Amino acid sequence: MPRLAPKFVRTMTEDTTTELRHGYAELDSVRLHYVEAGQGPLVVLLHGFPEFWYGWRAQIGPLATAGFRVVAPDMRGYNLSGKPTRVQSYRIGSLTADVRDLIAERGGADGAMLVGHDWGGAVAWATAIRHPEAVNRLAILNVPHPRRMLEGLRTARQLRRSWYMLFVQLPGVSERLLRARRFRALRRPFSDARPGSYDEADIDRYVEAWSQPGALTAMLNYYRAMLRRPGGTARASGMRPVAAPTLIVWGERDRHLGGELAEPHPADAPNLERVVRIPNASHWVAQDEPELVNRLLAEFFVADRR
């Protein structure tokens, strides 16, 4: 049996602890583990690769204190959530349905404010496109709109940055190499973050999550499903514009995604309110600049109450 996360977690921006309510949402095709804190309008935080809910440890407490009910799930395949074995179970349609159903299950009958980073950002974009009724406000951290991502992958510069997407297409081989030396290759990208953004205890939490039975293959299946249907997110959505008011926060020292991809085409996000570029932050912007990110998110969400 997987070991449950502790009941309390210390945030990076407060001297006190925030009590987290752990639970499971029984959705149509998967069981999702989540943590929840606070009361008020619903905010859902979607982590990226190779994190899990703990990637939002610096945001959950402050957003709950600011008056929101914060739900941070382990996305399907990660940590304590269900891990379907088929690659096709990780196509964008299934991932966005998870978010839509989780919002409804956690009481968001009128939608929620949705935040995503990395793969969570890709799923957040797609959810806002495919299920606009579920997303009241959309905040994206360091991942392009699907049209911009597709355009980027057609350039030699971005392909060089995204070489790892091809590496993980080798089932079995990539798992063995990534698992070697206590997941050394998965731990390495966190060294791009600002010193102090991740400590050894944080990395131990990630290693524990990656060690859950079936987790590593499930995490890689996101990339495998994407490349088996390149452009699937864009085609499936018909490139409908994002109706929700949108905030983009971008750490400029991202080694894997070029800053030229940060801003969507105006027709794709007609309600884009702001793009905030943070020069000294890496891809791990929520850990590098937690206080700034928390303030930007809270101000953006509060606008929905006016």
PDB file of N, CA and C in Angstrom, residues 102-204:
ATOM      1  N   LEU A 102     -13.541  16.724 -11.517  1.00  0.00           N
ATOM      2  CA  LEU A 102     -13.051  17.054 -10.182  1.00  0.00           C
ATOM      3  C   LEU A 102     -13.654  18.367  -9.698  1.00  0.00           C
ATOM      4  N   ILE A 103     -13.730  19.347 -10.576  1.00  0.00           N
ATOM      5  CA  ILE A 103     -14.337  20.633 -10.208  1.00  0.00           C
ATOM      6  C   ILE A 103     -15.786  20.417  -9.773  1.00  0.00           C
ATOM      7  N   ALA A 104     -16.520  19.623 -10.527  1.00  0.00           N
ATOM      8  CA  ALA A 104     -17.911  19.350 -10.169  1.00  0.00           C
ATOM      9  C   ALA A 104     -17.992  18.575  -8.856  1.00  0.00           C
ATOM     10  N   GLU A 105     -17.098  17.588  -8.677  1.00  0.00           N
ATOM     11  CA  GLU A 105     -17.129  16.755  -7.469  1.00  0.00           C
ATOM     12  C   GLU A 105     -16.805  17.552  -6.215  1.00  0.00           C
ATOM     13  N   ARG A 106     -15.951  18.563  -6.352  1.00  0.00           N
ATOM     14  CA  ARG A 106     -15.576  19.371  -5.199  1.00  0.00           C
ATOM     15  C   ARG A 106     -16.486  20.582  -5.028  1.00  0.00           C
ATOM     16  N   GLY A 107     -17.632  20.566  -5.650  1.00  0.00           N
ATOM     17  CA  GLY A 107     -18.638  21.590  -5.405  1.00  0.00           C
ATOM     18  C   GLY A 107     -18.575  22.795  -6.304  1.00  0.00           C
ATOM     19  N   GLY A 108     -17.819  22.710  -7.383  1.00  0.00           N
ATOM     20  CA  GLY A 108     -17.723  23.848  -8.294  1.00  0.00           C
ATOM     21  C   GLY A 108     -18.794  23.816  -9.360  1.00  0.00           C
ATOM     22  N   ALA A 109     -20.055  23.823  -8.949  1.00  0.00           N
ATOM     23  CA  ALA A 109     -21.153  23.768  -9.911  1.00  0.00           C
ATOM     24  C   ALA A 109     -21.123  24.944 -10.870  1.00  0.00           C
ATOM     25  N   ASP A 110     -20.614  26.068 -10.401  1.00  0.00           N
ATOM     26  CA  ASP A 110     -20.523  27.256 -11.244  1.00  0.00           C
ATOM     27  C   ASP A 110     -19.118  27.471 -11.781  1.00  0.00           C
ATOM     28  N   GLY A 111     -18.302  26.435 -11.751  1.00  0.00           N
ATOM     29  CA  GLY A 111     -16.950  26.541 -12.263  1.00  0.00           C
ATOM     30  C   GLY A 111     -15.948  26.862 -11.163  1.00  0.00           C
ATOM     31  N   ALA A 112     -14.686  26.960 -11.545  1.00  0.00           N
ATOM     32  CA  ALA A 112     -13.601  27.205 -10.604  1.00  0.00           C
ATOM     33  C   ALA A 112     -12.555  28.075 -11.271  1.00  0.00           C
ATOM     34  N   MET A 113     -11.671  28.599 -10.458  1.00  0.00           N
ATOM     35  CA  MET A 113     -10.474  29.264 -10.956  1.00  0.00           C
ATOM     36  C   MET A 113      -9.398  28.196 -11.096  1.00  0.00           C
ATOM     37  N   LEU A 114      -8.795  28.121 -12.255  1.00  0.00           N
ATOM     38  CA  LEU A 114      -7.911  27.013 -12.597  1.00  0.00           C
ATOM     39  C   LEU A 114      -6.502  27.535 -12.830  1.00  0.00           C
ATOM     40  N   VAL A 115      -5.533  26.872 -12.184  1.00  0.00           N
ATOM     41  CA  VAL A 115      -4.120  27.236 -12.308  1.00  0.00           C
ATOM     42  C   VAL A 115      -3.354  26.010 -12.764  1.00  0.00           C
ATOM     43  N   GLY A 116      -2.447  26.178 -13.730  1.00  0.00           N
ATOM     44  CA  GLY A 116      -1.656  25.049 -14.189  1.00  0.00           C
ATOM     45  C   GLY A 116      -0.230  25.438 -14.486  1.00  0.00           C
ATOM     46  N   HIS A 117       0.674  24.514 -14.191  1.00  0.00           N
ATOM     47  CA  HIS A 117       2.096  24.686 -14.492  1.00  0.00           C
ATOM     48  C   HIS A 117       2.582  23.491 -15.299  1.00  0.00           C
ATOM     49  N   ASP A 118       3.426  23.756 -16.327  1.00  0.00           N
ATOM     50  CA  ASP A 118       4.027  22.680 -17.099  1.00  0.00           C
ATOM     51  C   ASP A 118       2.903  21.803 -17.683  1.00  0.00           C
ATOM     52  N   TRP A 119       2.941  20.470 -17.490  1.00  0.00           N
ATOM     53  CA  TRP A 119       1.867  19.637 -18.035  1.00  0.00           C
ATOM     54  C   TRP A 119       0.514  20.040 -17.461  1.00  0.00           C
ATOM     55  N   GLY A 120       0.489  20.440 -16.199  1.00  0.00           N
ATOM     56  CA  GLY A 120      -0.766  20.929 -15.635  1.00  0.00           C
ATOM     57  C   GLY A 120      -1.257  22.165 -16.366  1.00  0.00           C
ATOM     58  N   GLY A 121      -0.328  22.985 -16.844  1.00  0.00           N
ATOM     59  CA  GLY A 121      -0.715  24.146 -17.637  1.00  0.00           C
ATOM     60  C   GLY A 121      -1.292  23.750 -18.976  1.00  0.00           C
ATOM     61  N   ALA A 122      -0.691  22.745 -19.615  1.00  0.00           N
ATOM     62  CA  ALA A 122      -1.232  22.268 -20.891  1.00  0.00           C
ATOM     63  C   ALA A 122      -2.652  21.739 -20.711  1.00  0.00           C
ATOM     64  N   VAL A 123      -2.866  20.996 -19.618  1.00  0.00           N
ATOM     65  CA  VAL A 123      -4.208  20.473 -19.346  1.00  0.00           C
ATOM     66  C   VAL A 123      -5.162  21.613 -18.992  1.00  0.00           C
ATOM     67  N   ALA A 124      -4.675  22.628 -18.288  1.00  0.00           N
ATOM     68  CA  ALA A 124      -5.523  23.772 -17.944  1.00  0.00           C
ATOM     69  C   ALA A 124      -5.951  24.537 -19.191  1.00  0.00           C
ATOM     70  N   TRP A 125      -4.999  24.807 -20.100  1.00  0.00           N
ATOM     71  CA  TRP A 125      -5.374  25.439 -21.377  1.00  0.00           C
ATOM     72  C   TRP A 125      -6.476  24.625 -22.066  1.00  0.00           C
ATOM     73  N   ALA A 126      -6.246  23.322 -22.187  1.00  0.00           N
ATOM     74  CA  ALA A 126      -7.186  22.477 -22.920  1.00  0.00           C
ATOM     75  C   ALA A 126      -8.542  22.388 -22.224  1.00  0.00           C
ATOM     76  N   THR A 127      -8.546  22.392 -20.895  1.00  0.00           N
ATOM     77  CA  THR A 127      -9.811  22.367 -20.169  1.00  0.00           C
ATOM     78  C   THR A 127     -10.603  23.635 -20.424  1.00  0.00           C
ATOM     79  N   ALA A 128      -9.921  24.777 -20.416  1.00  0.00           N
ATOM     80  CA  ALA A 128     -10.603  26.044 -20.678  1.00  0.00           C
ATOM     81  C   ALA A 128     -11.161  26.101 -22.097  1.00  0.00           C
ATOM     82  N   ILE A 129     -10.505  25.421 -23.028  1.00  0.00           N
ATOM     83  CA  ILE A 129     -10.973  25.393 -24.411  1.00  0.00           C
ATOM     84  C   ILE A 129     -12.134  24.404 -24.573  1.00  0.00           C
ATOM     85  N   ARG A 130     -11.982  23.219 -24.015  1.00  0.00           N
ATOM     86  CA  ARG A 130     -12.955  22.150 -24.234  1.00  0.00           C
ATOM     87  C   ARG A 130     -14.151  22.218 -23.289  1.00  0.00           C
ATOM     88  N   HIS A 131     -13.938  22.734 -22.073  1.00  0.00           N
ATOM     89  CA  HIS A 131     -14.998  22.777 -21.069  1.00  0.00           C
ATOM     90  C   HIS A 131     -15.085  24.183 -20.473  1.00  0.00           C
ATOM     91  N   PRO A 132     -15.420  25.169 -21.272  1.00  0.00           N
ATOM     92  CA  PRO A 132     -15.385  26.561 -20.784  1.00  0.00           C
ATOM     93  C   PRO A 132     -16.311  26.815 -19.601  1.00  0.00           C
ATOM     94  N   GLU A 133     -17.359  26.032 -19.473  1.00  0.00           N
ATOM     95  CA  GLU A 133     -18.287  26.217 -18.354  1.00  0.00           C
ATOM     96  C   GLU A 133     -17.647  25.894 -17.014  1.00  0.00           C
ATOM     97  N   ALA A 134     -16.540  25.161 -17.019  1.00  0.00           N
ATOM     98  CA  ALA A 134     -15.892  24.746 -15.782  1.00  0.00           C
ATOM     99  C   ALA A 134     -14.824  25.722 -15.302  1.00  0.00           C
ATOM    100  N   VAL A 135     -14.452  26.683 -16.143  1.00  0.00           N
ATOM    101  CA  VAL A 135     -13.308  27.544 -15.837  1.00  0.00           C
ATOM    102  C   VAL A 135     -13.753  28.995 -15.805  1.00  0.00           C
ATOM    103  N   ASN A 136     -13.728  29.593 -14.615  1.00  0.00           N
ATOM    104  CA  ASN A 136     -14.093  31.002 -14.471  1.00  0.00           C
ATOM    105  C   ASN A 136     -12.921  31.930 -14.754  1.00  0.00           C
ATOM    106  N   ARG A 137     -11.753  31.550 -14.268  1.00  0.00           N
ATOM    107  CA  ARG A 137     -10.529  32.304 -14.507  1.00  0.00           C
ATOM    108  C   ARG A 137      -9.406  31.303 -14.695  1.00  0.00           C
ATOM    109  N   LEU A 138      -8.449  31.655 -15.548  1.00  0.00           N
ATOM    110  CA  LEU A 138      -7.381  30.730 -15.923  1.00  0.00           C
ATOM    111  C   LEU A 138      -6.033  31.399 -15.679  1.00  0.00           C
ATOM    112  N   ALA A 139      -5.178  30.740 -14.912  1.00  0.00           N
ATOM    113  CA  ALA A 139      -3.816  31.227 -14.676  1.00  0.00           C
ATOM    114  C   ALA A 139      -2.831  30.153 -15.123  1.00  0.00           C
ATOM    115  N   ILE A 140      -1.862  30.549 -15.946  1.00  0.00           N
ATOM    116  CA  ILE A 140      -0.921  29.626 -16.560  1.00  0.00           C
ATOM    117  C   ILE A 140       0.493  30.006 -16.158  1.00  0.00           C
ATOM    118  N   LEU A 141       1.273  29.005 -15.721  1.00  0.00           N
ATOM    119  CA  LEU A 141       2.664  29.219 -15.359  1.00  0.00           C
ATOM    120  C   LEU A 141       3.555  28.400 -16.291  1.00  0.00           C
ATOM    121  N   ASN A 142       4.310  29.080 -17.122  1.00  0.00           N
ATOM    122  CA  ASN A 142       5.358  28.481 -17.941  1.00  0.00           C
ATOM    123  C   ASN A 142       4.918  27.292 -18.775  1.00  0.00           C
ATOM    124  N   VAL A 143       3.864  27.506 -19.531  1.00  0.00           N
ATOM    125  CA  VAL A 143       3.556  26.559 -20.606  1.00  0.00           C
ATOM    126  C   VAL A 143       2.763  27.314 -21.668  1.00  0.00           C
ATOM    127  N   PRO A 144       3.072  27.100 -22.955  1.00  0.00           N
ATOM    128  CA  PRO A 144       2.404  27.852 -24.009  1.00  0.00           C
ATOM    129  C   PRO A 144       0.982  27.359 -24.265  1.00  0.00           C
ATOM    130  N   HIS A 145       0.193  28.241 -24.875  1.00  0.00           N
ATOM    131  CA  HIS A 145      -1.081  27.824 -25.460  1.00  0.00           C
ATOM    132  C   HIS A 145      -0.794  26.706 -26.468  1.00  0.00           C
ATOM    133  N   PRO A 146      -1.698  25.743 -26.653  1.00  0.00           N
ATOM    134  CA  PRO A 146      -1.400  24.604 -27.540  1.00  0.00           C
ATOM    135  C   PRO A 146      -1.026  25.003 -28.962  1.00  0.00           C
ATOM    136  N   ARG A 147      -1.601  26.073 -29.507  1.00  0.00           N
ATOM    137  CA  ARG A 147      -1.206  26.478 -30.863  1.00  0.00           C
ATOM    138  C   ARG A 147       0.246  26.947 -30.878  1.00  0.00           C
ATOM    139  N   ARG A 148       0.633  27.731 -29.854  1.00  0.00           N
ATOM    140  CA  ARG A 148       2.002  28.220 -29.796  1.00  0.00           C
ATOM    141  C   ARG A 148       2.971  27.067 -29.563  1.00  0.00           C
ATOM    142  N   MET A 149       2.576  26.084 -28.746  1.00  0.00           N
ATOM    143  CA  MET A 149       3.448  24.934 -28.512  1.00  0.00           C
ATOM    144  C   MET A 149       3.647  24.146 -29.799  1.00  0.00           C
ATOM    145  N   LEU A 150       2.581  23.948 -30.548  1.00  0.00           N
ATOM    146  CA  LEU A 150       2.675  23.217 -31.803  1.00  0.00           C
ATOM    147  C   LEU A 150       3.577  23.956 -32.783  1.00  0.00           C
ATOM    148  N   GLU A 151       3.451  25.271 -32.839  1.00  0.00           N
ATOM    149  CA  GLU A 151       4.328  26.068 -33.704  1.00  0.00           C
ATOM    150  C   GLU A 151       5.782  25.955 -33.251  1.00  0.00           C
ATOM    151  N   GLY A 152       5.990  25.996 -31.921  1.00  0.00           N
ATOM    152  CA  GLY A 152       7.349  25.900 -31.415  1.00  0.00           C
ATOM    153  C   GLY A 152       8.011  24.583 -31.757  1.00  0.00           C
ATOM    154  N   LEU A 153       7.253  23.491 -31.700  1.00  0.00           N
ATOM    155  CA  LEU A 153       7.816  22.180 -31.983  1.00  0.00           C
ATOM    156  C   LEU A 153       8.153  21.987 -33.454  1.00  0.00           C
ATOM    157  N   ARG A 154       7.786  22.950 -34.281  1.00  0.00           N
ATOM    158  CA  ARG A 154       8.166  22.906 -35.693  1.00  0.00           C
ATOM    159  C   ARG A 154       9.469  23.648 -35.962  1.00  0.00           C
ATOM    160  N   THR A 155      10.070  24.196 -34.932  1.00  0.00           N
ATOM    161  CA  THR A 155      11.327  24.927 -35.086  1.00  0.00           C
ATOM    162  C   THR A 155      12.471  24.105 -34.518  1.00  0.00           C
ATOM    163  N   ALA A 156      13.649  24.237 -35.135  1.00  0.00           N
ATOM    164  CA  ALA A 156      14.817  23.493 -34.676  1.00  0.00           C
ATOM    165  C   ALA A 156      15.201  23.912 -33.257  1.00  0.00           C
ATOM    166  N   ARG A 157      15.050  25.192 -32.948  1.00  0.00           N
ATOM    167  CA  ARG A 157      15.450  25.694 -31.625  1.00  0.00           C
ATOM    168  C   ARG A 157      14.635  25.022 -30.521  1.00  0.00           C
ATOM    169  N   GLN A 158      13.311  24.972 -30.679  1.00  0.00           N
ATOM    170  CA  GLN A 158      12.484  24.365 -29.639  1.00  0.00           C
ATOM    171  C   GLN A 158      12.624  22.854 -29.624  1.00  0.00           C
ATOM    172  N   LEU A 159      12.833  22.241 -30.781  1.00  0.00           N
ATOM    173  CA  LEU A 159      13.036  20.795 -30.805  1.00  0.00           C
ATOM    174  C   LEU A 159      14.284  20.404 -30.018  1.00  0.00           C
ATOM    175  N   ARG A 160      15.333  21.227 -30.110  1.00  0.00           N
ATOM    176  CA  ARG A 160      16.540  20.945 -29.324  1.00  0.00           C
ATOM    177  C   ARG A 160      16.235  21.038 -27.832  1.00  0.00           C
ATOM    178  N   ARG A 161      15.392  21.985 -27.436  1.00  0.00           N
ATOM    179  CA  ARG A 161      15.020  22.121 -26.030  1.00  0.00           C
ATOM    180  C   ARG A 161      14.143  20.962 -25.567  1.00  0.00           C
ATOM    181  N   SER A 162      13.393  20.363 -26.487  1.00  0.00           N
ATOM    182  CA  SER A 162      12.384  19.351 -26.128  1.00  0.00           C
ATOM    183  C   SER A 162      12.817  17.937 -26.488  1.00  0.00           C
ATOM    184  N   TRP A 163      14.132  17.711 -26.576  1.00  0.00           N
ATOM    185  CA  TRP A 163      14.637  16.392 -26.982  1.00  0.00           C
ATOM    186  C   TRP A 163      14.133  15.273 -26.074  1.00  0.00           C
ATOM    187  N   TYR A 164      13.909  15.584 -24.798  1.00  0.00           N
ATOM    188  CA  TYR A 164      13.506  14.560 -23.831  1.00  0.00           C
ATOM    189  C   TYR A 164      12.167  13.935 -24.193  1.00  0.00           C
ATOM    190  N   MET A 165      11.321  14.667 -24.940  1.00  0.00           N
ATOM    191  CA  MET A 165      10.034  14.110 -25.343  1.00  0.00           C
ATOM    192  C   MET A 165      10.223  12.893 -26.238  1.00  0.00           C
ATOM    193  N   LEU A 166      11.301  12.892 -27.029  1.00  0.00           N
ATOM    194  CA  LEU A 166      11.595  11.746 -27.886  1.00  0.00           C
ATOM    195  C   LEU A 166      12.222  10.610 -27.078  1.00  0.00           C
ATOM    196  N   PHE A 167      13.072  10.947 -26.130  1.00  0.00           N
ATOM    197  CA  PHE A 167      13.730   9.931 -25.310  1.00  0.00           C
ATOM    198  C   PHE A 167      12.718   9.060 -24.586  1.00  0.00           C
ATOM    199  N   VAL A 168      11.666   9.667 -24.031  1.00  0.00           N
ATOM    200  CA  VAL A 168      10.733   8.893 -23.206  1.00  0.00           C
ATOM    201  C   VAL A 168       9.808   8.024 -24.045  1.00  0.00           C
ATOM    202  N   GLN A 169       9.931   8.069 -25.370  1.00  0.00           N
ATOM    203  CA  GLN A 169       9.103   7.208 -26.213  1.00  0.00           C
ATOM    204  C   GLN A 169       9.584   5.754 -26.200  1.00  0.00           C
ATOM    205  N   LEU A 170      10.707   5.484 -25.543  1.00  0.00           N
ATOM    206  CA  LEU A 170      11.267   4.135 -25.512  1.00  0.00           C
ATOM    207  C   LEU A 170      10.778   3.410 -24.266  1.00  0.00           C
ATOM    208  N   PRO A 171       9.675   2.659 -24.349  1.00  0.00           N
ATOM    209  CA  PRO A 171       9.141   2.013 -23.149  1.00  0.00           C
ATOM    210  C   PRO A 171      10.126   1.014 -22.565  1.00  0.00           C
ATOM    211  N   GLY A 172      10.215   1.016 -21.269  1.00  0.00           N
ATOM    212  CA  GLY A 172      11.138   0.117 -20.586  1.00  0.00           C
ATOM    213  C   GLY A 172      12.526   0.707 -20.485  1.00  0.00           C
ATOM    214  N   VAL A 173      13.095   1.116 -21.608  1.00  0.00           N
ATOM    215  CA  VAL A 173      14.439   1.693 -21.610  1.00  0.00           C
ATOM    216  C   VAL A 173      14.454   3.001 -20.837  1.00  0.00           C
ATOM    217  N   SER A 174      13.528   3.895 -21.153  1.00  0.00           N
ATOM    218  CA  SER A 174      13.510   5.190 -20.470  1.00  0.00           C
ATOM    219  C   SER A 174      13.191   5.010 -18.985  1.00  0.00           C
ATOM    220  N   GLU A 175      12.315   4.077 -18.645  1.00  0.00           N
ATOM    221  CA  GLU A 175      12.018   3.830 -17.237  1.00  0.00           C
ATOM    222  C   GLU A 175      13.274   3.385 -16.478  1.00  0.00           C
ATOM    223  N   ARG A 176      14.038   2.469 -17.068  1.00  0.00           N
ATOM    224  CA  ARG A 176      15.240   1.975 -16.383  1.00  0.00           C
ATOM    225  C   ARG A 176      16.257   3.099 -16.181  1.00  0.00           C
ATOM    226  N   LEU A 177      16.451   3.905 -17.211  1.00  0.00           N
ATOM    227  CA  LEU A 177      17.435   4.979 -17.104  1.00  0.00           C
ATOM    228  C   LEU A 177      16.987   6.053 -16.123  1.00  0.00           C
ATOM    229  N   LEU A 178      15.702   6.371 -16.109  1.00  0.00           N
ATOM    230  CA  LEU A 178      15.220   7.408 -15.201  1.00  0.00           C
ATOM    231  C   LEU A 178      15.192   6.930 -13.753  1.00  0.00           C
ATOM    232  N   ARG A 179      14.991   5.636 -13.540  1.00  0.00           N
ATOM    233  CA  ARG A 179      14.932   5.105 -12.183  1.00  0.00           C
ATOM    234  C   ARG A 179      16.332   4.929 -11.576  1.00  0.00           C
ATOM    235  N   ALA A 180      17.352   4.899 -12.421  1.00  0.00           N
ATOM    236  CA  ALA A 180      18.703   4.609 -11.953  1.00  0.00           C
ATOM    237  C   ALA A 180      19.204   5.667 -10.971  1.00  0.00           C
ATOM    238  N   ARG A 181      20.008   5.203 -10.026  1.00  0.00           N
ATOM    239  CA  ARG A 181      20.677   6.076  -9.056  1.00  0.00           C
ATOM    240  C   ARG A 181      19.682   6.994  -8.348  1.00  0.00           C
ATOM    241  N   ARG A 182      18.630   6.337  -7.881  1.00  0.00           N
ATOM    242  CA  ARG A 182      17.593   7.042  -7.101  1.00  0.00           C
ATOM    243  C   ARG A 182      16.983   8.194  -7.921  1.00  0.00           C
ATOM    244  N   PHE A 183      16.612   7.866  -9.149  1.00  0.00           N
ATOM    245  CA  PHE A 183      15.943   8.809 -10.040  1.00  0.00           C
ATOM    246  C   PHE A 183      16.815  10.053 -10.298  1.00  0.00           C
ATOM    247  N   ARG A 184      18.088   9.829 -10.471  1.00  0.00           N
ATOM    248  CA  ARG A 184      18.995  10.967 -10.640  1.00  0.00           C
ATOM    249  C   ARG A 184      18.578  11.865 -11.803  1.00  0.00           C
ATOM    250  N   ALA A 185      18.187  11.254 -12.934  1.00  0.00           N
ATOM    251  CA  ALA A 185      17.832  12.061 -14.109  1.00  0.00           C
ATOM    252  C   ALA A 185      16.574  12.885 -13.868  1.00  0.00           C
ATOM    253  N   LEU A 186      15.630  12.382 -13.068  1.00  0.00           N
ATOM    254  CA  LEU A 186      14.434  13.149 -12.763  1.00  0.00           C
ATOM    255  C   LEU A 186      14.714  14.248 -11.743  1.00  0.00           C
ATOM    256  N   ARG A 187      15.693  14.006 -10.885  1.00  0.00           N
ATOM    257  CA  ARG A 187      16.041  15.030  -9.894  1.00  0.00           C
ATOM    258  C   ARG A 187      16.818  16.183 -10.507  1.00  0.00           C
ATOM    259  N   ARG A 188      17.548  15.910 -11.592  1.00  0.00           N
ATOM    260  CA  ARG A 188      18.452  16.918 -12.153  1.00  0.00           C
ATOM    261  C   ARG A 188      17.765  18.214 -12.574  1.00  0.00           C
ATOM    262  N   PRO A 189      16.577  18.183 -13.215  1.00  0.00           N
ATOM    263  CA  PRO A 189      15.980  19.457 -13.651  1.00  0.00           C
ATOM    264  C   PRO A 189      15.709  20.445 -12.524  1.00  0.00           C
ATOM    265  N   PHE A 190      15.534  19.965 -11.302  1.00  0.00           N
ATOM    266  CA  PHE A 190      15.273  20.885 -10.199  1.00  0.00           C
ATOM    267  C   PHE A 190      16.489  21.744  -9.868  1.00  0.00           C
ATOM    268  N   SER A 191      17.656  21.324 -10.348  1.00  0.00           N
ATOM    269  CA  SER A 191      18.854  22.139 -10.127  1.00  0.00           C
ATOM    270  C   SER A 191      18.817  23.424 -10.944  1.00  0.00           C
ATOM    271  N   ASP A 192      17.906  23.516 -11.918  1.00  0.00           N
ATOM    272  CA  ASP A 192      17.737  24.756 -12.672  1.00  0.00           C
ATOM    273  C   ASP A 192      17.104  25.849 -11.824  1.00  0.00           C
ATOM    274  N   ALA A 193      16.410  25.450 -10.769  1.00  0.00           N
ATOM    275  CA  ALA A 193      15.722  26.419  -9.924  1.00  0.00           C
ATOM    276  C   ALA A 193      16.721  27.261  -9.149  1.00  0.00           C
ATOM    277  N   ARG A 194      16.236  28.367  -8.637  1.00  0.00           N
ATOM    278  CA  ARG A 194      17.066  29.229  -7.816  1.00  0.00           C
ATOM    279  C   ARG A 194      17.519  28.466  -6.567  1.00  0.00           C
ATOM    280  N   PRO A 195      18.779  28.634  -6.140  1.00  0.00           N
ATOM    281  CA  PRO A 195      19.239  27.939  -4.933  1.00  0.00           C
ATOM    282  C   PRO A 195      18.304  28.184  -3.751  1.00  0.00           C
ATOM    283  N   GLY A 196      17.940  27.113  -3.079  1.00  0.00           N
ATOM    284  CA  GLY A 196      17.036  27.200  -1.944  1.00  0.00           C
ATOM    285  C   GLY A 196      15.586  26.939  -2.282  1.00  0.00           C
ATOM    286  N   SER A 197      15.251  26.901  -3.572  1.00  0.00           N
ATOM    287  CA  SER A 197      13.864  26.644  -3.947  1.00  0.00           C
ATOM    288  C   SER A 197      13.444  25.220  -3.619  1.00  0.00           C
ATOM    289  N   TYR A 198      14.384  24.288  -3.698  1.00  0.00           N
ATOM    290  CA  TYR A 198      14.139  22.889  -3.335  1.00  0.00           C
ATOM    291  C   TYR A 198      15.234  22.447  -2.385  1.00  0.00           C
ATOM    292  N   ASP A 199      14.858  21.820  -1.280  1.00  0.00           N
ATOM    293  CA  ASP A 199      15.862  21.256  -0.387  1.00  0.00           C
ATOM    294  C   ASP A 199      15.794  19.730  -0.447  1.00  0.00           C
ATOM    295  N   GLU A 200      16.661  19.068   0.294  1.00  0.00           N
ATOM    296  CA  GLU A 200      16.731  17.614   0.225  1.00  0.00           C
ATOM    297  C   GLU A 200      15.422  16.956   0.668  1.00  0.00           C
ATOM    298  N   ALA A 201      14.763  17.561   1.646  1.00  0.00           N
ATOM    299  CA  ALA A 201      13.489  16.996   2.100  1.00  0.00           C
ATOM    300  C   ALA A 201      12.448  17.062   0.979  1.00  0.00           C
ATOM    301  N   ASP A 202      12.451  18.149   0.217  1.00  0.00           N
ATOM    302  CA  ASP A 202      11.530  18.247  -0.920  1.00  0.00           C
ATOM    303  C   ASP A 202      11.819  17.149  -1.935  1.00  0.00           C
ATOM    304  N   ILE A 203      13.087  16.973  -2.271  1.00  0.00           N
ATOM    305  CA  ILE A 203      13.454  15.961  -3.264  1.00  0.00           C
ATOM    306  C   ILE A 203      13.086  14.565  -2.764  1.00  0.00           C
ATOM    307  N   ASP A 204      13.240  14.328  -1.472  1.00  0.00           N
ATOM    308  CA  ASP A 204      12.835  13.029  -0.918  1.00  0.00           C
ATOM    309  C   ASP A 204      11.348  12.781  -1.128  1.00  0.00           C
TER     310      ASP A 204
END
